[in-house]
Coordinates of C-alpha atoms in Angstrom, one line a residue:
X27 CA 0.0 0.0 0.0
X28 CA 1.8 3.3 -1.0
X29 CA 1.8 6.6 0.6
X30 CA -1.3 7.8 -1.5
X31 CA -3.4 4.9 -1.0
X32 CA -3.6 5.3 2.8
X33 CA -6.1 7.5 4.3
X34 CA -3.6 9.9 6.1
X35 CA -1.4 10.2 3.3
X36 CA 1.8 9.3 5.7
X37 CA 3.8 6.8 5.1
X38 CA 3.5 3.5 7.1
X39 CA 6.0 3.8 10.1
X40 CA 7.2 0.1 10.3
X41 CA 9.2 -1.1 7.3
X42 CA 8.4 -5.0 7.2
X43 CA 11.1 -7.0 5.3
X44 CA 9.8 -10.4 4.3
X45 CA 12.4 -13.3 3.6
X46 CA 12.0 -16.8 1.8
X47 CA 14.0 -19.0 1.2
X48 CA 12.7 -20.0 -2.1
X49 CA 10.7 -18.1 -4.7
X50 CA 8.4 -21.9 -5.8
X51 CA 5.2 -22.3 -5.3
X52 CA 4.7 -24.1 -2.1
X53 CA 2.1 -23.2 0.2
X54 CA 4.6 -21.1 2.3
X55 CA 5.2 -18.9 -0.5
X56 CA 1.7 -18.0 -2.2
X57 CA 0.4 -17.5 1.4
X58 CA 3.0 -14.8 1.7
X59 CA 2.3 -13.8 -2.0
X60 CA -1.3 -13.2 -0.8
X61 CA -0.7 -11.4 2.2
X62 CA 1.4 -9.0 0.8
X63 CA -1.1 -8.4 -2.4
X64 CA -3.6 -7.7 0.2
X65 CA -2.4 -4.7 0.5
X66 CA -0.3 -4.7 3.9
X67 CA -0.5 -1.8 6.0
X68 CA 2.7 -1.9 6.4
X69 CA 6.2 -0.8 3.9
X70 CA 6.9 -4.6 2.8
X71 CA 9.4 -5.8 1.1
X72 CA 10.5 -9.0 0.2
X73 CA 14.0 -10.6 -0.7
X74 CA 14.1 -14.2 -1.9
X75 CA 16.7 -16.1 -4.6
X76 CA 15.8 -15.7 -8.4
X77 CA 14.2 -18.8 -9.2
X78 CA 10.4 -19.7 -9.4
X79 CA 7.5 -17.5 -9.8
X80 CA 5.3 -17.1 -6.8
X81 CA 6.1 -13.9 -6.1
X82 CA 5.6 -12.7 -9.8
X83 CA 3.0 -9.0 -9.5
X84 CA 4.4 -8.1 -6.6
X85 CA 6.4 -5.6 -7.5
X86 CA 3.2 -4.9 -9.5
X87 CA 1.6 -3.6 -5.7
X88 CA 4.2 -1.6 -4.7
X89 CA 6.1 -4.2 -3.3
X90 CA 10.0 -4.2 -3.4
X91 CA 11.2 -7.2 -4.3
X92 CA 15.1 -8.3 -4.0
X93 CA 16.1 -11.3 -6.0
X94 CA 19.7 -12.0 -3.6
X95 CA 19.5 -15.3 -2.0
X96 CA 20.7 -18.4 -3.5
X97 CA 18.8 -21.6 -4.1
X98 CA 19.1 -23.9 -1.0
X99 CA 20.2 -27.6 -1.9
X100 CA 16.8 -30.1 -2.6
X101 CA 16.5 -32.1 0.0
X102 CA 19.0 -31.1 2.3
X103 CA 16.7 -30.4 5.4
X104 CA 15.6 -34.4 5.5
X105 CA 19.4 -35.4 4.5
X106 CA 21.1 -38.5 6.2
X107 CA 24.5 -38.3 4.8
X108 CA 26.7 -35.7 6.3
X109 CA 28.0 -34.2 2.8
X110 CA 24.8 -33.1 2.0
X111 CA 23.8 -31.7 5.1
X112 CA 27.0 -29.7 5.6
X113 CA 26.4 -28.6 2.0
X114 CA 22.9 -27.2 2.9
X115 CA 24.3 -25.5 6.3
X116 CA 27.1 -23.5 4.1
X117 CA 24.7 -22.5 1.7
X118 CA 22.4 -21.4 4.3
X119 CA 25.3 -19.5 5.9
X120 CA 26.2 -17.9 2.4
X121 CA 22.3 -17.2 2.2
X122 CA 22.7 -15.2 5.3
X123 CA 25.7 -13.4 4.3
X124 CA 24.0 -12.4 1.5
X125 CA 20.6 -11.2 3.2
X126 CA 23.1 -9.0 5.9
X127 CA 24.9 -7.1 3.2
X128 CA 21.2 -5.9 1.5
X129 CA 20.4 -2.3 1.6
X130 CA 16.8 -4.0 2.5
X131 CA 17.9 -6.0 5.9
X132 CA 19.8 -2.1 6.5
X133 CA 16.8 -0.3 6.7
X134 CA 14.3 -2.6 8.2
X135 CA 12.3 -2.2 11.3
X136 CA 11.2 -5.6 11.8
X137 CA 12.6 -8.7 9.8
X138 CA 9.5 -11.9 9.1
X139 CA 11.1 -15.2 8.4
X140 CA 8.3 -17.1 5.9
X141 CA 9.6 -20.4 6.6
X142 CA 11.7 -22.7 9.0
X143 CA 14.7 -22.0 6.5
X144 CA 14.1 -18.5 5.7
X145 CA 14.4 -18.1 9.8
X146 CA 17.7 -19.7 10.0
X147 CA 19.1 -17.7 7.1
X148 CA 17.6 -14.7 9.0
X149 CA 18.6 -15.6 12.3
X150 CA 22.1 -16.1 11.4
X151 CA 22.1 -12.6 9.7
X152 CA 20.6 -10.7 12.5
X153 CA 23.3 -11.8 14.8
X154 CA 24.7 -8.6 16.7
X155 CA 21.6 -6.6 15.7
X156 CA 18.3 -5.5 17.9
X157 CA 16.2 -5.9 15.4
X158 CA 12.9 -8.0 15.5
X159 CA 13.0 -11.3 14.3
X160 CA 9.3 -12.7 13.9
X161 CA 9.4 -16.1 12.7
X162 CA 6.5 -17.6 10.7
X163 CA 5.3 -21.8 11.7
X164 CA 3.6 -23.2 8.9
X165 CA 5.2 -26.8 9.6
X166 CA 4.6 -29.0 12.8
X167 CA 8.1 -28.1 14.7
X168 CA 9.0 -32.2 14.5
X169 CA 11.9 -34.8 13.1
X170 CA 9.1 -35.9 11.3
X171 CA 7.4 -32.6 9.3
X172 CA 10.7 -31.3 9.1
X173 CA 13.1 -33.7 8.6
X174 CA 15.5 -34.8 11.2
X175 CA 18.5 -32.1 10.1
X176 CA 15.6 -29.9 9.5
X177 CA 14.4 -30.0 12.9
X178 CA 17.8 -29.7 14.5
X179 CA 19.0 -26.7 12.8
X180 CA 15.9 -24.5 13.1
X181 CA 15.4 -25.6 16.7
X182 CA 18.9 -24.7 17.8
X183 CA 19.7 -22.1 15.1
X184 CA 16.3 -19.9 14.5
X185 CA 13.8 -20.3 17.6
X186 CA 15.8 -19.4 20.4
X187 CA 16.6 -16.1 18.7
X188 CA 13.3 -15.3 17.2
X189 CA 11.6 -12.3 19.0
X190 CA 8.1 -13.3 17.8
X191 CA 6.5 -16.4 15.8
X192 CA 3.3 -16.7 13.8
X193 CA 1.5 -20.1 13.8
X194 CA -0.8 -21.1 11.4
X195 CA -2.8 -23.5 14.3
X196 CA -2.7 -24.0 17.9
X197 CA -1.5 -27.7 17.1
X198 CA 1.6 -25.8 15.2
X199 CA 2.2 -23.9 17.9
X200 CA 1.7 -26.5 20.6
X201 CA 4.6 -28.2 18.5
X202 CA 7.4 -25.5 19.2
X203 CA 6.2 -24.6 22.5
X204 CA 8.7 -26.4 24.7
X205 CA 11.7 -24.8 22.3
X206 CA 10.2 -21.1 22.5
X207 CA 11.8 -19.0 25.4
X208 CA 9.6 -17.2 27.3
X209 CA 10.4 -13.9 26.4
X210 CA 9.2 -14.9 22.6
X211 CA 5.9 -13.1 21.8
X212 CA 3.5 -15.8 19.8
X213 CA 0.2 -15.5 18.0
X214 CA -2.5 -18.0 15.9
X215 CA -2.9 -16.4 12.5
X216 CA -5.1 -18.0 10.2
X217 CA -2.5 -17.8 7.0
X218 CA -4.4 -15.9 3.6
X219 CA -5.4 -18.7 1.2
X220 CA -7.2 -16.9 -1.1
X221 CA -10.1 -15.8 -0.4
X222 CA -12.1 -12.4 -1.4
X223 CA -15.3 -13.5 0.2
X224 CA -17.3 -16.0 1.7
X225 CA -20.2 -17.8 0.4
X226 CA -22.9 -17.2 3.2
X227 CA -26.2 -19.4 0.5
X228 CA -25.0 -22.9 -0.2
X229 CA -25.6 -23.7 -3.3
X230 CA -25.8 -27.9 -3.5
X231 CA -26.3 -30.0 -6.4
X232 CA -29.2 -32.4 -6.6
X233 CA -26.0 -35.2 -8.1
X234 CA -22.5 -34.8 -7.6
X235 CA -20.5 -35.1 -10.6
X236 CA -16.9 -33.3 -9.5
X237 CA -15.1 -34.3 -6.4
X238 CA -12.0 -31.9 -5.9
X239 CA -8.4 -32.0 -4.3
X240 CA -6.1 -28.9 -3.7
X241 CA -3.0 -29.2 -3.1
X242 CA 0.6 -29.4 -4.0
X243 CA 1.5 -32.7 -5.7
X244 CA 3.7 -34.7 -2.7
X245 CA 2.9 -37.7 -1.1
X246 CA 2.5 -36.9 2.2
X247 CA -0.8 -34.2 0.6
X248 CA -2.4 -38.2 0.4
X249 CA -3.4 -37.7 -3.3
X250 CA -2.6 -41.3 -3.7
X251 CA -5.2 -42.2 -1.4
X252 CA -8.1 -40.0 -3.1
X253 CA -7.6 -42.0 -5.8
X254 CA -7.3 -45.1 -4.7
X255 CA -10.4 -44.1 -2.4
X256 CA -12.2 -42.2 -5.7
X257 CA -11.7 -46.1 -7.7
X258 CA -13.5 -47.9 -5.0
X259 CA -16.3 -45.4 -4.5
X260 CA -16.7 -44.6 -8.3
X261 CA -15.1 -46.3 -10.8
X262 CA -17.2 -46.5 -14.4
X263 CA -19.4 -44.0 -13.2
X264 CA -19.7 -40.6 -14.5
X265 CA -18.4 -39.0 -11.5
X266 CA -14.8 -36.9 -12.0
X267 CA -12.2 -36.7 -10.0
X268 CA -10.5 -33.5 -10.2
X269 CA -6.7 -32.8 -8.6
X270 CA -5.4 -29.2 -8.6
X271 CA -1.7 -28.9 -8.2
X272 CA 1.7 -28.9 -9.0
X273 CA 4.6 -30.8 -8.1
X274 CA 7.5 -28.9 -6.9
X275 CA 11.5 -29.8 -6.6
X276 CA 12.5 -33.5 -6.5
X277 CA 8.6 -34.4 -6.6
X278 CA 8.2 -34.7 -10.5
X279 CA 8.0 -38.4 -9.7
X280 CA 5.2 -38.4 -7.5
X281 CA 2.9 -37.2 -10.1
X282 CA 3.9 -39.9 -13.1
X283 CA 3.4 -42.1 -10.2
X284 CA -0.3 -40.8 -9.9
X285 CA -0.9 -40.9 -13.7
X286 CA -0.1 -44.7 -13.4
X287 CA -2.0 -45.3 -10.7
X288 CA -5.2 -43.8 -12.5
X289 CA -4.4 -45.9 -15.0
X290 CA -3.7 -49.2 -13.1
X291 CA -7.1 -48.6 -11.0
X292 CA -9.3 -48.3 -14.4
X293 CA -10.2 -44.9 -14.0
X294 CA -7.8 -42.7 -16.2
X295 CA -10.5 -41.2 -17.9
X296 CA -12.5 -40.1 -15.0
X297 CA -9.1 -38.0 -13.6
X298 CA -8.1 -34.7 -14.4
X299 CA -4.2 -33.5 -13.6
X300 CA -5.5 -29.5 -13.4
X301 CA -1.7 -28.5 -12.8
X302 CA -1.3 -25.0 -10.5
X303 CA -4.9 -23.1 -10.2
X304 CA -4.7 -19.4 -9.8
X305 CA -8.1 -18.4 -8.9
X306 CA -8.2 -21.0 -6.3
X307 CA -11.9 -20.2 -5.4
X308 CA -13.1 -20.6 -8.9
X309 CA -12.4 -24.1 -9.0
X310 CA -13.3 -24.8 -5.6
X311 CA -17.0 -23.8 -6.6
X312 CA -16.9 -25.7 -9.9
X313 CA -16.6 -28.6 -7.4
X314 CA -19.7 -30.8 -6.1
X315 CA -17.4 -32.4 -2.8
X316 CA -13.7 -31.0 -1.5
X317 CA -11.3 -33.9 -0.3
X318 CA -7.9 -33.4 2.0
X319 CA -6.5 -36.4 2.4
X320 CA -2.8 -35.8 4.2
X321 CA -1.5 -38.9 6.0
X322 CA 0.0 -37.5 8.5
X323 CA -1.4 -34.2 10.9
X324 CA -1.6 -31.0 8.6
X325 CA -0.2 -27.8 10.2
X326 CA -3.2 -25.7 8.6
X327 CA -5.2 -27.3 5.9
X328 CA -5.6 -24.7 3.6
X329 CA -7.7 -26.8 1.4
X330 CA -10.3 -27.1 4.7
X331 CA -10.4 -23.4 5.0
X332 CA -11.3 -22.9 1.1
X333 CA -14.1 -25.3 0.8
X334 CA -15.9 -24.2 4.3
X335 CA -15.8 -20.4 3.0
X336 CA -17.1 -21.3 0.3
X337 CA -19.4 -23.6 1.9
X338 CA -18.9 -26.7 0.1
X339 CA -19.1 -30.3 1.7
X340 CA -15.9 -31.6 2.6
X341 CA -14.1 -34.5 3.4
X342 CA -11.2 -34.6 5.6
X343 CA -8.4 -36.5 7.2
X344 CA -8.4 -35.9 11.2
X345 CA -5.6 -34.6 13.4
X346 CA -3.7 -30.7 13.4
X347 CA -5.7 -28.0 11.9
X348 CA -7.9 -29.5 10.0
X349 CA -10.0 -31.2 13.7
X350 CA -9.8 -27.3 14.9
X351 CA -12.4 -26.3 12.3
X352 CA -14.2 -29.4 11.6
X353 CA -16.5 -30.9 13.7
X354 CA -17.5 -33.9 12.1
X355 CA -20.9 -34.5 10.4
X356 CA -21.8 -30.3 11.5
X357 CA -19.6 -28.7 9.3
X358 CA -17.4 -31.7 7.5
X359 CA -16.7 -35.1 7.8
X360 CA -13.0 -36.4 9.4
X361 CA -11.6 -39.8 8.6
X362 CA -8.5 -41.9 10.1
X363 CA -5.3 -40.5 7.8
X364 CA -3.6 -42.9 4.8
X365 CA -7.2 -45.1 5.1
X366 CA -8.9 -45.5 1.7
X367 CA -11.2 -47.5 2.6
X368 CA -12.4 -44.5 5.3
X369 CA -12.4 -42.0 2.6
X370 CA -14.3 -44.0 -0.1
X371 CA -16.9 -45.0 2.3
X372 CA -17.3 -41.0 3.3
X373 CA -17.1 -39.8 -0.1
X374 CA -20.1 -43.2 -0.8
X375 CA -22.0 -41.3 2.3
X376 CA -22.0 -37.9 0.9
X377 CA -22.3 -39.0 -2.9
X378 CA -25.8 -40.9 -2.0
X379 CA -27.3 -38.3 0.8
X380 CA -28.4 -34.6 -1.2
X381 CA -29.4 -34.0 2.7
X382 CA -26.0 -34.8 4.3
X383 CA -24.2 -32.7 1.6
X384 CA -27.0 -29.6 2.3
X385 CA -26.6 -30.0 6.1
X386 CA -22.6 -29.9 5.9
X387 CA -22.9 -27.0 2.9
X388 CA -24.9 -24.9 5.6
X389 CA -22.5 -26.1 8.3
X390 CA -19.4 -25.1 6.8
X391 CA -21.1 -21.6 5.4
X392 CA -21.9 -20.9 9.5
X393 CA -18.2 -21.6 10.8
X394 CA -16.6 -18.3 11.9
X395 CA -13.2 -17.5 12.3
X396 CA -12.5 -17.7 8.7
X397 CA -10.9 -14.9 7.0
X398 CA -10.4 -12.8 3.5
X399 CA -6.9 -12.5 2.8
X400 CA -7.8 -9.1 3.4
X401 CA -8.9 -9.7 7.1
X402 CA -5.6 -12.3 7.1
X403 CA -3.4 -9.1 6.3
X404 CA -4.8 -6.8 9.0
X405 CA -4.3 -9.7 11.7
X406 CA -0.6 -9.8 10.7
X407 CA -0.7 -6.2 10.6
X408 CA -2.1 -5.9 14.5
X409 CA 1.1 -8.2 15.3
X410 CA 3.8 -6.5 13.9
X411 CA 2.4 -3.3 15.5
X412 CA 3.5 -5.1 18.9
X413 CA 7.1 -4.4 17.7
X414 CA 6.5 -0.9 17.1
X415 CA 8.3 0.8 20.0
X416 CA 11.4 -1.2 19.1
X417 CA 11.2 0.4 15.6
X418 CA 11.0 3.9 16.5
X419 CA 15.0 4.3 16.3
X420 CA 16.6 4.3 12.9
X421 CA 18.0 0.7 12.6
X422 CA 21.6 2.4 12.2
X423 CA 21.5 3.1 15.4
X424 CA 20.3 -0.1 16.9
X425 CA 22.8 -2.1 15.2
X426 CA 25.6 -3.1 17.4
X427 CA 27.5 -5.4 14.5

């Protein structure tokens, strides 16, 4: 938001500098996309490394974007060979270098890590400095989400010098608790996923013919078991299967692995590979039923929060975020993760009752708490306003190295 778009005229007084560690598509990265083309009510800018396109238009809003960090090594945060990890700790050093010496780290008043690696990078830049490191949670803080080399840097590298985190759910923050220090400032923030509005009049089909998935392509999303689920339920019926979604990185595999599997299950011509969706509410209303089907605890559930606002009926895998919006058969259904057989027979429930599917519709359309991007952006806004006294002095003069 520049200078002329704000109602006072005056420039915002906290400068915001937003770091990834990647500029891909991953859910991490177009939820920061969409906060900051909200229209933050704060001077953003953002400095990533050069590759990917999920940060493509910002500069577009007024936001200043800095192409300076190098790609990370694939894979490094789940490595089990000590060449590779202590290839992916130099380059996140050498990430860090870089970050310090930009004109953009100079002049900010508060510093937001996107991700566990961004935080590390930013961390080990802001060493010697007093100014406010806010670190963002969108993974379960655990060897398992994050990879045992993962988890051991950012525990020991990034939390115990981060001034203030963001969670995305209570679960995600009940994961880092016991590594936070007291001092840390922490907050629940529902993260933007894309959403202008919320659909208040259900509208349900008398038969459903589209059953939806949204989601990056990796197998831990479960889109493996929607289909296996979507063949047992539907097979040579005229019911589609729809999945939205790219793979990113090493995960090119993971898709041809799906496109085999459609075929091997007898229902290649009742799937549809959608690749990346923009307008991520469009084709969540083109769908009749939502699935998310992660096999392990989600973090958020971003696909949860788009089908209740716009009050579709929805199938989901319990545990983590997704349980602290759904409560089964009101506003959703939950099933046991990585069980097919749960999910088809759900999907079998919902398919045959037009009066379960209403019911949930209605359900999901009532749930409150569930925000515009808009509404995201001025609930980040209200936290990095805690920080404000901190970036009354010029950062010159609060850097001590």
């Amino acid at each position: 938001m520049s200078a002329a778009d704000r109602p006072d005229g005056q420039e915002p007084s906290m400068r915001v500098l937003h770091v990834s560690h990647t500029g891909h598509r991953g859910g991490a990265e177009l939820a920061l996309a969409r906060l900051l083309a909200a229209g933050p009510a704060w001077t953003a800018a953002l400095c990533c490394p050069s590759s990917g396109d999920a940060f493509d238009g910002l500069t577009g809003c007024g936001i200043t974007v800095e192409q300076r960090l190098p790609r990370l090594p694939v894979g490094g945060t789940r490595s089990r060979g000590p060449m590779l990890a202590a290839r992916y700790l130099a380059s996140l050093g050498t990430a860090a270098r870089a970050l310090r010496r930009s004109p953009l780290f100079g002049e900010a008043d508060l510093i937001h890590a996107n991700t566990a690696a961004a935080a590390i990078i930013c961390a080990l830049a802001n060493r010697g400095r007093q100014v406010p490191l806010v670190v963002h949670l969108r993974d379960l803080v655990t060897p398992e989400s994050m990879g045992r080399f993962g988890y051991l840097a950012f525990t020991r590298l990034a939390l115990p010098h981060a001034d203030g985190v963001i969670a995305n759910s209570r679960t995600t923050l009940a994961s880092a608790a016991e590594r936070l220090p007291a001092r840390v400032r922490r907050v629940v923030l529902q993260s933007p996923s894309g959403l202008r509005h919320r659909v208040t009049e259900p509208r349900v089909q008398a038969q459903v013919r589209a059953i939806g998935m949204v989601g990056r392509l990796q197998r831990w999303k479960g889109q493996h078991v929607f289909l296996r689920a979507f063949a047992d339920a539907f097979r040579g019926t005229d019911v589609q299967a729809h999945l939205a979604g790219a793979p990113l990185f090493e995960e090119a595999a993971y898709e041809r692995e799906l496109r085999l599997l459609a075929v091997e299950l007898g229902i290649a011509d009742q799937v549809t590979f959608r690749g990346h969706v923009d307008d991520v509410p469009a084709f969540v209303d083109s769908m009749d039923v939502l699935v998310h089907a992660s096999v392990r605890p989600e973090p958020l559930g971003q696909t949860v929060l788009q089908a209740m606002a716009r009050a579709k009926p929805l199938v989901a895998t319990e545990g983590g975020g997704p349980s602290e919006w759904i409560r089964s058969g009101h506003n959703g259904l939950l099933v046991r993760p990585d069980r097919s057989e749960d999910l088809s027979a759900a999907l079998r429930r919902l398919v045959s009752s037009y009066e379960m599917r209403l019911r949930l519709a209605a359900g999901a359309a009532g749930t409150p708490g569930i925000l515009s991007d808009a509404e995201c952006t001025a609930a980040h806004a209200a936290f990095f306003q805690e920080f404000a006294p901190a970036a009354s002095t010029p950062p010159q003069r609060r850097r001590s190295g």
